Coordinates of C-alpha atoms and ligand atoms in Angstrom, one line a residue:
X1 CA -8.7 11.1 43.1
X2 CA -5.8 13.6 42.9
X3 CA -3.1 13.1 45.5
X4 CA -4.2 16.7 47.4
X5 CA -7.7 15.7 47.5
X6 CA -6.6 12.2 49.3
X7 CA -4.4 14.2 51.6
X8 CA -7.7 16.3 52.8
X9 CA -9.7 13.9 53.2
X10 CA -7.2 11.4 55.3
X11 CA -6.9 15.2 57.4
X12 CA -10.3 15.5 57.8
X13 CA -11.1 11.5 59.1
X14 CA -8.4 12.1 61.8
X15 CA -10.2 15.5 62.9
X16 CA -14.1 13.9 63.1
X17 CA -15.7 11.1 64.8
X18 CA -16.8 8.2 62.6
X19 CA -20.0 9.2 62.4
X20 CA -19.7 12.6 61.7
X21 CA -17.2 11.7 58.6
X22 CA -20.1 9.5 57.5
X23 CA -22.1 12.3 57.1
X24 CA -19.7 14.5 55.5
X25 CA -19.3 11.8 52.9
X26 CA -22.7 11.2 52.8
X27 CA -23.2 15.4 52.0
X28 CA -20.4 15.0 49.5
X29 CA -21.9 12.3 47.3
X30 CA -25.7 13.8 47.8
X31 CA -23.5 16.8 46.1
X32 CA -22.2 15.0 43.3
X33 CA -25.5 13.5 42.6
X34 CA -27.2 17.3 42.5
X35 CA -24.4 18.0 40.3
X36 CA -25.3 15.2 37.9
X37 CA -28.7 15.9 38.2
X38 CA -28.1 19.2 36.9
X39 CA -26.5 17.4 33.8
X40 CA -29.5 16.3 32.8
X41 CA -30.1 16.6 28.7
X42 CA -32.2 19.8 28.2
X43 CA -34.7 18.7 26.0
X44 CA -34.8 15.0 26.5
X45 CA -34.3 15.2 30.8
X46 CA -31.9 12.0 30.2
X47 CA -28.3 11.8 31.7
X48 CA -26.5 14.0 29.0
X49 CA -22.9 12.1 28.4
X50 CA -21.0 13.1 31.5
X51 CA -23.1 12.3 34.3
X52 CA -24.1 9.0 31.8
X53 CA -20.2 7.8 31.9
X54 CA -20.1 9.0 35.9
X55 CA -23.5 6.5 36.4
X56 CA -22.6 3.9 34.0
X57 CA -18.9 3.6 35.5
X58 CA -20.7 3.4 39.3
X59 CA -23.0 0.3 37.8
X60 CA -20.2 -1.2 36.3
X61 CA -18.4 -1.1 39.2
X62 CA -20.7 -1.8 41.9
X63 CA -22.0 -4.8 40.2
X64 CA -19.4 -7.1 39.2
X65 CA -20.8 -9.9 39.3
X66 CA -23.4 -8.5 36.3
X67 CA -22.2 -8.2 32.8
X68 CA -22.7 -4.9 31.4
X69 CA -23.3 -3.5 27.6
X70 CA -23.4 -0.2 26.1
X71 CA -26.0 0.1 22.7
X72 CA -25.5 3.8 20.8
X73 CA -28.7 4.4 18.5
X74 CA -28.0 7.4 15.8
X75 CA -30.2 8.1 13.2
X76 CA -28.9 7.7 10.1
X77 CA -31.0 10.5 8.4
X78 CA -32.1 13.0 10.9
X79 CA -30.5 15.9 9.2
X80 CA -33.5 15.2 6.2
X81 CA -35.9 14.7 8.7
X82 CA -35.2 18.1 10.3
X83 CA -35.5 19.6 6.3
X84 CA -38.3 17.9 5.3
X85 CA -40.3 18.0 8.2
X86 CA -38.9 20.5 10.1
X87 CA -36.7 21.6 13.3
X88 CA -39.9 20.8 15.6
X89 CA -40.6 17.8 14.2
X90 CA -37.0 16.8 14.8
X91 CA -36.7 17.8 18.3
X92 CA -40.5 16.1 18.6
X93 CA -38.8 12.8 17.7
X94 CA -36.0 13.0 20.1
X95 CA -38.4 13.7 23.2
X96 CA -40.2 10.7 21.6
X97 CA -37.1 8.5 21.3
X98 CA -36.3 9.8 25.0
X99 CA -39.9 8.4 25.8
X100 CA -39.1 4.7 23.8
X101 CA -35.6 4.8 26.1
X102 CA -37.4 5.6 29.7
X103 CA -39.3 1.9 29.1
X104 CA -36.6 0.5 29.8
X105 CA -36.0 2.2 33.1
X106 CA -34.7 -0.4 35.4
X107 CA -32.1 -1.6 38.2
X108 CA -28.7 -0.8 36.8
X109 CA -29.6 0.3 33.5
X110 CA -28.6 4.2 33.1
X111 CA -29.7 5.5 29.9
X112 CA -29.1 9.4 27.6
X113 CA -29.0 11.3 25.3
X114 CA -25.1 11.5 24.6
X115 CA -25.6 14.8 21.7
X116 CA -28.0 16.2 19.1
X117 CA -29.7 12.7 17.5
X118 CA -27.5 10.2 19.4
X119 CA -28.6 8.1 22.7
X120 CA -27.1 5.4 24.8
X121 CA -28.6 2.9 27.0
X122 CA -26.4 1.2 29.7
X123 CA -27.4 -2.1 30.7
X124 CA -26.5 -5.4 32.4
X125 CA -27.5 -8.5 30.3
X126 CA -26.9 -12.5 30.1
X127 CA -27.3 -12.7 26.7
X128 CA -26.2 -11.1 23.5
X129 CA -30.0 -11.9 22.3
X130 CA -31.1 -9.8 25.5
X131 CA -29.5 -6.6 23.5
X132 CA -30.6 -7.8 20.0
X133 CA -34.7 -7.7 21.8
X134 CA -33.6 -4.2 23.2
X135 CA -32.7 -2.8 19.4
X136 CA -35.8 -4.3 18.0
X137 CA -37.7 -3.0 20.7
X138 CA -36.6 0.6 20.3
X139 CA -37.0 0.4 16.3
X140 CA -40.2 -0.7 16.6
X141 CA -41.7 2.2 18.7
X142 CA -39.4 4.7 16.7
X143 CA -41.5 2.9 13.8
X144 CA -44.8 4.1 15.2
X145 CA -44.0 7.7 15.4
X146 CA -46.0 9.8 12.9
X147 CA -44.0 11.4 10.0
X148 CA -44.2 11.6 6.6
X149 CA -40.9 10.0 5.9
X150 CA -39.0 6.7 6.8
X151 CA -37.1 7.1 10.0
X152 CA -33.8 4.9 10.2
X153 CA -32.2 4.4 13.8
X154 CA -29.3 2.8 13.7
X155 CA -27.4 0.7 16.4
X156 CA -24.1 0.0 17.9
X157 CA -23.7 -2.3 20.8
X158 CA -20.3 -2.9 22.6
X159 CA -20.2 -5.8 25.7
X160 CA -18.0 -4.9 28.7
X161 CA -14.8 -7.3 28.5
X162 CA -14.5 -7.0 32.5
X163 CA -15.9 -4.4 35.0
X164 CA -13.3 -2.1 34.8
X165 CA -13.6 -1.3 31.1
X166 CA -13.5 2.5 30.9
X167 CA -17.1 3.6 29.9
X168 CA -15.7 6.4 27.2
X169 CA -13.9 3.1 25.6
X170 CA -16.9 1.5 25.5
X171 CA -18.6 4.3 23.7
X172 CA -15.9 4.5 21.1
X173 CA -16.0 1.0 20.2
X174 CA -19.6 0.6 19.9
X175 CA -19.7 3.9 17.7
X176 CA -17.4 2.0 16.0
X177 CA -19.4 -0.7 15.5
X178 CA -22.6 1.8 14.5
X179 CA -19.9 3.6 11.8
X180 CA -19.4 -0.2 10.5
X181 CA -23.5 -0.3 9.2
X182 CA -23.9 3.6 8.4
X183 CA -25.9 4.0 5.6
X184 CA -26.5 -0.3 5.1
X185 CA -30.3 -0.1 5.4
X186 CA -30.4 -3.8 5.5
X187 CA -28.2 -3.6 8.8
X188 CA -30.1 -2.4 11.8
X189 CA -27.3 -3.0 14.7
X190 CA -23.9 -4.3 14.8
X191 CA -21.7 -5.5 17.6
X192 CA -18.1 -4.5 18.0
X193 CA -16.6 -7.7 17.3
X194 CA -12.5 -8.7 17.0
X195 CA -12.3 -7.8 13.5
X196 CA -13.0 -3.9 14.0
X197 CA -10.4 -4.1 17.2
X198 CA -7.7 -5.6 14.9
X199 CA -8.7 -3.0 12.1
X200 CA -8.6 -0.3 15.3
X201 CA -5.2 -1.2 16.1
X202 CA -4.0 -1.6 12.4
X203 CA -5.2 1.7 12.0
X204 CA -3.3 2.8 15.4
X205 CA -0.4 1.0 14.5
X206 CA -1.0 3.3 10.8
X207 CA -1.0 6.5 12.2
X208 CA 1.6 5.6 14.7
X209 CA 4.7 4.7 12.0
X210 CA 3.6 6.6 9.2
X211 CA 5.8 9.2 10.6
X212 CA 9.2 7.0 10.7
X213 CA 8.0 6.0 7.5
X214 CA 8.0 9.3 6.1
X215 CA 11.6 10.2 8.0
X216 CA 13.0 7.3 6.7
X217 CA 12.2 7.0 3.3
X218 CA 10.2 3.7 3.7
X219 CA 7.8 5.4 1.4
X220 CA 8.4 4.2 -1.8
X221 CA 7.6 4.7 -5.7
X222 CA 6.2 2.2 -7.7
X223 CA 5.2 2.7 -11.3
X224 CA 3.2 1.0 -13.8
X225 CA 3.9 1.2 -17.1
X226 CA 0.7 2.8 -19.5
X227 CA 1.3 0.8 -22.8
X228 CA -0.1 1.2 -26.1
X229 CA -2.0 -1.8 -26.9
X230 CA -1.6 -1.5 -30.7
X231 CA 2.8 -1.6 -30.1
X232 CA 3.3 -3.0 -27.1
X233 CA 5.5 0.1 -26.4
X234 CA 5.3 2.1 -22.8
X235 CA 4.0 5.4 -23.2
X236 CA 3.5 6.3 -19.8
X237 CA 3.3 5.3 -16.0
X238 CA 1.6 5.8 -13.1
X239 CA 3.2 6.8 -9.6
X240 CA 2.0 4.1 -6.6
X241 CA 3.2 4.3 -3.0
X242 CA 4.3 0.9 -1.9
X243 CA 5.2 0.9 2.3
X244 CA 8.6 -0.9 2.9
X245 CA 7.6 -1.5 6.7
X246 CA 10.1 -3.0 8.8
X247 CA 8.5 -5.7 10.6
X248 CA 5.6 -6.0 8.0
X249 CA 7.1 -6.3 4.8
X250 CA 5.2 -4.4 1.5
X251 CA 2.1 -2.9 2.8
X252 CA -0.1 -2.1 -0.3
X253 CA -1.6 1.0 -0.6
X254 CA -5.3 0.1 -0.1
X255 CA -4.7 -0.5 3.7
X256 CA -3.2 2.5 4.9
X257 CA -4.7 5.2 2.2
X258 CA -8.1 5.4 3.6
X259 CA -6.7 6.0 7.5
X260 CA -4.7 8.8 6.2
X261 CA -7.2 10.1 4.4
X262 CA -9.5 10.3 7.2
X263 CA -6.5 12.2 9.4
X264 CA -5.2 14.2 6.6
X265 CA -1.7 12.1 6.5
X266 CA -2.1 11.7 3.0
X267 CA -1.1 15.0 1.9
X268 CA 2.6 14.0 3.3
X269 CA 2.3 11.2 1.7
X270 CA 1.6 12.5 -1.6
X271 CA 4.4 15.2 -1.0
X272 CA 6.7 12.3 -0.5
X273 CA 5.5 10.5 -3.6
X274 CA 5.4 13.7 -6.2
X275 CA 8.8 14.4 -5.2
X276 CA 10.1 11.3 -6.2
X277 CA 8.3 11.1 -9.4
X278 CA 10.0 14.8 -10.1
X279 CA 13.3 13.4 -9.2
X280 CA 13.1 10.4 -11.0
X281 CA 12.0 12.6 -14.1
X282 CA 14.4 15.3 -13.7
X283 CA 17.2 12.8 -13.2
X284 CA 16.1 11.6 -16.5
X285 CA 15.9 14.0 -18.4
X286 CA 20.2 15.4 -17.3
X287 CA 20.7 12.2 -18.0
X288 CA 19.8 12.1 -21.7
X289 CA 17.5 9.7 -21.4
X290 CA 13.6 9.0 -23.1
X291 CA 11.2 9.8 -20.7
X292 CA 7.6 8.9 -20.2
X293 CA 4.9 11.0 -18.7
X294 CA 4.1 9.8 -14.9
X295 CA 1.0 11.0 -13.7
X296 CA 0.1 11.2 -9.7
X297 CA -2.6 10.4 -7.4
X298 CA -4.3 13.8 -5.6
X299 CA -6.0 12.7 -3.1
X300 CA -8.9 14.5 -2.5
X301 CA -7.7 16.2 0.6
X302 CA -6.1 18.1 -1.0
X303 CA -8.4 20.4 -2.6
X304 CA -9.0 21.9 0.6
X305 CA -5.2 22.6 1.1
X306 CA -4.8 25.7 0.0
X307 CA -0.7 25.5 -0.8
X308 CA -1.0 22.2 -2.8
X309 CA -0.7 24.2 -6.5
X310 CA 2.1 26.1 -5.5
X311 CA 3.5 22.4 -4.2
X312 CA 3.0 21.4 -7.5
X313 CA 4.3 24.0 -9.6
X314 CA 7.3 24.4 -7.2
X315 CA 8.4 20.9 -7.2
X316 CA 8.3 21.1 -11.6
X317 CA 10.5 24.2 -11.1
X318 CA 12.8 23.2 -8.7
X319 CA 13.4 19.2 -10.6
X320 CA 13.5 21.4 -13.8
X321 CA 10.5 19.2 -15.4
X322 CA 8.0 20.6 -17.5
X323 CA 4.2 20.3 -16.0
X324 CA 2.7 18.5 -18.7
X325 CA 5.3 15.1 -17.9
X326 CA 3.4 14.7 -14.8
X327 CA -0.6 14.6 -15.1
X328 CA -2.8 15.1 -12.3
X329 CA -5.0 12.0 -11.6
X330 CA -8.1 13.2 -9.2
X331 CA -10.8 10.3 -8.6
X332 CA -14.5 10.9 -9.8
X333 CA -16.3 11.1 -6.4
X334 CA -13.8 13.8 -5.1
X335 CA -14.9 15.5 -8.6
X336 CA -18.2 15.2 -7.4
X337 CA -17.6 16.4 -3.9
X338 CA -16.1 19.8 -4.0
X339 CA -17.4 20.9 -6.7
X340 CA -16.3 24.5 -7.0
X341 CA -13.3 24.6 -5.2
X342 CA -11.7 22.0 -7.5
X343 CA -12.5 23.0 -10.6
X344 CA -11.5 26.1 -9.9
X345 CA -7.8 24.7 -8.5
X346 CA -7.8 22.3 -11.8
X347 CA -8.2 25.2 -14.0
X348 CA -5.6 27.2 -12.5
X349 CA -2.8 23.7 -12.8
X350 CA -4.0 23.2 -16.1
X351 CA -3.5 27.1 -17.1
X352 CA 0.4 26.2 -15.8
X353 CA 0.3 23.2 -18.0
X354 CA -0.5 20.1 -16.1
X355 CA -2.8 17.7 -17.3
X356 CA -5.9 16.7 -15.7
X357 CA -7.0 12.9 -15.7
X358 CA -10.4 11.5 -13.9
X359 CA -9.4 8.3 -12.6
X360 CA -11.7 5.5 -11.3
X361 CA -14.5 7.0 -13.9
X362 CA -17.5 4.6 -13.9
X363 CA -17.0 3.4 -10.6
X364 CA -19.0 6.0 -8.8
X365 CA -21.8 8.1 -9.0
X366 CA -21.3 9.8 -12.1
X367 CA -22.1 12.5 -13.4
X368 CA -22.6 13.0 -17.3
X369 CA -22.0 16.6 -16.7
X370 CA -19.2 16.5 -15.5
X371 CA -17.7 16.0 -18.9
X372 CA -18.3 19.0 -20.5
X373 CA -15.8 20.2 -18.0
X374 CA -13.2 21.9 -20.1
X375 CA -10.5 21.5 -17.6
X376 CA -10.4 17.2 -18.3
X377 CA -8.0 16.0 -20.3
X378 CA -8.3 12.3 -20.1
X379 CA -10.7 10.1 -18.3
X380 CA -9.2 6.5 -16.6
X381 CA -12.1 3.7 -17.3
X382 CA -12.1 1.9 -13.9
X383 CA -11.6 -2.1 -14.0
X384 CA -15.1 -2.4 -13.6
X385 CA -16.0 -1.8 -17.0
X386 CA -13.3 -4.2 -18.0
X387 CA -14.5 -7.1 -16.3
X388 CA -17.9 -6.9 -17.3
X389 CA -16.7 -7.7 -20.9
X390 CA -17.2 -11.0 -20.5
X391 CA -21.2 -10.2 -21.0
X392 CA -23.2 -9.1 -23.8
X393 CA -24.7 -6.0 -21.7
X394 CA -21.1 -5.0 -20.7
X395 CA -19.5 -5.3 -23.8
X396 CA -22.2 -2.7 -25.2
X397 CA -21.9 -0.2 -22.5
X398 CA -18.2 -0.2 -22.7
X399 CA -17.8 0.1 -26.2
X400 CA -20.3 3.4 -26.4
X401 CA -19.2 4.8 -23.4
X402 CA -15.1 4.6 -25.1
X403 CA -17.4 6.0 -28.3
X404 CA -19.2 8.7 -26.4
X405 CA -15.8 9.8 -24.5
X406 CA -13.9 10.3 -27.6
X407 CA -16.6 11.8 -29.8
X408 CA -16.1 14.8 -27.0
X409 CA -12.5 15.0 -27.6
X410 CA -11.2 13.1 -24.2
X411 CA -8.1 10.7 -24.3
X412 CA -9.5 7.3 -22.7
X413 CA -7.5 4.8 -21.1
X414 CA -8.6 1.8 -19.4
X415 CA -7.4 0.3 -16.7
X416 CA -7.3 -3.2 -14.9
X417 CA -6.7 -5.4 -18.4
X418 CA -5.7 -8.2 -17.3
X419 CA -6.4 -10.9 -20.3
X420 CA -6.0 -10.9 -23.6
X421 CA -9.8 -11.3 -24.6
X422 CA -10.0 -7.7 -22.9
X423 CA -7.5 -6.2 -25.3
X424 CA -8.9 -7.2 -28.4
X425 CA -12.5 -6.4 -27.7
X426 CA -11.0 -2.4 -26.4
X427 CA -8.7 -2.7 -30.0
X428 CA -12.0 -3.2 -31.5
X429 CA -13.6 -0.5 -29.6
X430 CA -10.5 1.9 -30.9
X431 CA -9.4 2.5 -27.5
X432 CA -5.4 2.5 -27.6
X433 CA -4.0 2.9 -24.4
X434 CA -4.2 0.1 -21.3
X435 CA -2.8 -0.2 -17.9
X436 CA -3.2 -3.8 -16.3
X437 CA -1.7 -6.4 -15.2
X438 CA -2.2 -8.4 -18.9
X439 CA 1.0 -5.7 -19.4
X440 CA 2.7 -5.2 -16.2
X441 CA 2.0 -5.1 -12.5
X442 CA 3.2 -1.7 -10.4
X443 CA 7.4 -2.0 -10.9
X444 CA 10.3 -0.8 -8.9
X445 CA 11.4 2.5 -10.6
X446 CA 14.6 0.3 -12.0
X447 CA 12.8 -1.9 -13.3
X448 CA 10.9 0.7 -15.1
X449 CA 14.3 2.4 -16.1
X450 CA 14.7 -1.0 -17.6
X451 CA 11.6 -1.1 -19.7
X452 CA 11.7 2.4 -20.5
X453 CA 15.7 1.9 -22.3
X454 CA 14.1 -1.0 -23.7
X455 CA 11.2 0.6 -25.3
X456 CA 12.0 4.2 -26.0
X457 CA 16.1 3.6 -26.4
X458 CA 18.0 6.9 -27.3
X459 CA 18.0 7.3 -31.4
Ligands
LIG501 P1 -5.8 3.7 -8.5 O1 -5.3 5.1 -8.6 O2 -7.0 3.3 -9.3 O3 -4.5 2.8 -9.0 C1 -4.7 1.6 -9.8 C2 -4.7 0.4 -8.9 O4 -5.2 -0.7 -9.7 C3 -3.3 0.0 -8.4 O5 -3.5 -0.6 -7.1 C4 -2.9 -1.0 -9.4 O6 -1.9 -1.9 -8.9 C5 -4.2 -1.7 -9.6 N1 -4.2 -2.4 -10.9 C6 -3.7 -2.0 -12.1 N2 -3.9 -2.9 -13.1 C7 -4.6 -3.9 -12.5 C8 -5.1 -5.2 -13.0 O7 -5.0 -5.6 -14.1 N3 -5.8 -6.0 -12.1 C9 -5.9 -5.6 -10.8 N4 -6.6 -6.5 -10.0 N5 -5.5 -4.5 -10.3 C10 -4.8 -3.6 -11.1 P2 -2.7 -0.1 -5.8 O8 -1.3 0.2 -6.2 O9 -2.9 -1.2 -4.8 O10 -3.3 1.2 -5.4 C11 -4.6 1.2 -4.9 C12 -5.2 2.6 -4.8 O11 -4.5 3.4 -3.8 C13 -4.9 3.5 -6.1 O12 -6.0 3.2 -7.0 C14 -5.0 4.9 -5.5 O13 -6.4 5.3 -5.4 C15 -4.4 4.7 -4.2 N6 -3.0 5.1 -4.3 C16 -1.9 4.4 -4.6 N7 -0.8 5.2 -4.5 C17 -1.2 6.4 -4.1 C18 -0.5 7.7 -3.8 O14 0.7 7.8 -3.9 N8 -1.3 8.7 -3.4 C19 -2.7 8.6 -3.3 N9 -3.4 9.6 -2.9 N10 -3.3 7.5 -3.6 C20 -2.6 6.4 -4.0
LIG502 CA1 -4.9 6.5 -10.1
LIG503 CA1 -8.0 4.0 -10.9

């Protein structure tokens, strides 16, 4: 309660008897209770999500002596249920969902519907098996209803840790814990358990420093070497962010890529990363020295930024390196994804002279199709491939996909070779150029100075 509200009501006590105050506050919460009532979901007549956090939070802590739980039920596919079976159909299964929830009307338990296909259900419990009977419950009668297609509720359940655990935490984590099973059709519910509040707060702690880390340059370039199988010699690299953190050492990329991705960080990340490629290349090439090309990672956010070409093709102007040194490495699925938009961005890089590489191909969905895409100039075979040599059906697909990519005129390299078994089946395949451990692991850009004077020296 704000400070001016506590004031008025201290004024008013002193002016009225006791009794009379009791019926003022009496008048004030029958009030607040009209007031939730009117918050009532339109089509469903369940507590929509703020009079559900008001109720839950008076349960919680009225009663705290009970232990409380909060289960979130989504479907996972209502958006195809609403096209295939249409709108009314959809909305039919929500007043039937709202139907399943009202069984369990009971003391303490406050249940809604939080927003379009998602309910909660507050409840008190004594054991974790109590909530696990509740899911089933629901599922079961969801099961029943009569549609032409399979229905797929999901379920996120988060326990109270004490009785003043704010109810909108409670809804995060166990959304949190519903995100964890999305599309899983084996998993029905999950809990939120320690693991996702360590990965929360790793992901906190991630979005929290990344910042510093881009102020302070504890961003930093890593490159491994591309090698020509047949000589041994380096014929190229690729750029990889390594995090220099100062209390946690090297943090690899894997752990802190896919939170930026999801809050758009990445793209200054990138930024950070192309410039030092440029420099590293432009320093180079005043210098005298052999130079490799070093292709980047573009993250697939990027394709919705709308200044990232001119990014591109300023930072090659301003380092004085020519487009073509640094090739564009975009992943399959973001291929997939945005279809239009980035072919249409890759064709206008390419007409300025970068090169366009499909990394991670084969791990994905693919799509043949995508192929016949003039703007691809080389296609990254993902490890995936590579390990399956070790069996007769992997050997086979490997070799004719490296036969089918080169027949249409695409450079193939292969990535993730990591013993020498590997490199003389791909020989034998005709593929020539491998990144992998086998060779070398991501370097220091010294190191790779190193290699690089070694292997291309000045003639
Ligand atoms: P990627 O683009 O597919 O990069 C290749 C990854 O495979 C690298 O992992 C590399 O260290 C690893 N690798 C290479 N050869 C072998 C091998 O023989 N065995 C094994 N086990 N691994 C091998 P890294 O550096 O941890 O990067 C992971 C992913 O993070 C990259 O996969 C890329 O998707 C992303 N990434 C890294 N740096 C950047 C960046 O600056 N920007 C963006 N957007 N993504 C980046
Ligand atoms: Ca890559
Ligand atoms: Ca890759």
């Amino acid at each position: 309660m704000e400070e001016k509200e506590k004031n008025a009501i201290r004024l008013i006590r002193e002016e009225m008897s006791e009794k009379d105050f009791e019926l003022y506050m009496y008048s004030l919460q029958k009030l607040a209770d009209k007031n939730l009532d009117n918050n009532m979901s339109f089509m469903t007549d369940l507590y929509n999500i703020r009079a559900f956090q008001v109720k839950a939070s008076e349960e919680m802590l009225q009663n705290p002596d009970l232990k409380f739980a909060m289960i979130i039920l989504d479907f996972a596919n209502f958006s195809m249920i609403n096209e295939f079976c249409g709108r009314e159909k959809g909305d039919e299964l929500l007043k039937y969902t709202a139907d399943t929830l009202r069984e369990l009307t009971a003391e303490h338990v406050v249940l809604s519907h939080l927003r379009a296909d998602i309910f909660a259900v507050f409840t008190p419990f004594n054991d974790k098996n109590e909530l696990i009977a509740i899911t089933k419950k629901i599922d079961a009668k969801i099961g029943e209803f009569k549609i032409p297609y399979r229905i797929l509720p999901a379920f996120g359940i988060c326990i109270a840790d004490s009785p003043t655990m704010s109810v909108s935490i409670m809804r995060d984590y166990a959304t949190m814990a519903l995100d964890s099973i999305k599309g899983k059709f084996y998993a029905k519910y999950a809990f939120f358990d320690e693991e996702m509040r360590d990965r929360m707060l790793l992901n906190k702690m991630i979005e929290n420093d990344i910042v510093s880390a881009l102020e302070e340059e504890q961003l930093v370039l890593y490159i491994q070497p591309k090698v020509n199988m047949r000589t041994g010699a380096v014929e190229g690299g690729e750029a990889l962010v390594r995090w220099h953190h100062p209390e946690r050492g090297i943090v690899p990329p894997g752990n802190f890529i896919p939170v930026l991705e999801k809050n758009g960080l990445i793209i200054d990340v990138d930024i950070c990363i192309w410039r030092q490629v440029f420099r590293f290349l432009g320093n180079r090439i005043k210098e005298g020295k052999k130079i490799v090309p070093i292709s980047i990672n573009i993250s697939r956010q990027h394709v919705f930024d709308n200044s990232f070409k001119d990014r591109l093709i300023n930072l090659s102007k301003e380092y004085n390196v020519s487009p073509d040194l640094v090739p564009l490495e975009l992943t399959e699925s973001g291929f997939l994804e945005n279809h239009d938009m980035m072919y249409e961005r890759m064709r206008f890089l390419k007409d300025r002279g970068f090169k366009i590489s499909m990394d991670d191909f084969g791990s994905g969905y693919s799509n043949m199709s995508m192929l016949k895409n003039e703007t691809m100039d080389e296609i990254k075979i993902d490890k995936g491939f590579v390990d399956d040599i070790a069996t007769p059906k992997g050997r086979s697909i490997l070799k004719h996909v490296i036969e089918m990519l080169q027949e249409i005129g695409l450079n193939v390299i292969v990535e993730g070779v990591e013993e020498p078994e590997q490199r003389d089946f791909l020989l034998k395949c005709g593929c020539t150029k491998a990144q992998g451990f086998y060779y070398y692991k991501p370097m220091p850009t010294s190191d790779f100075e190193a290699l690089l004077d070694e292997w291309n020296p000045v003639s």
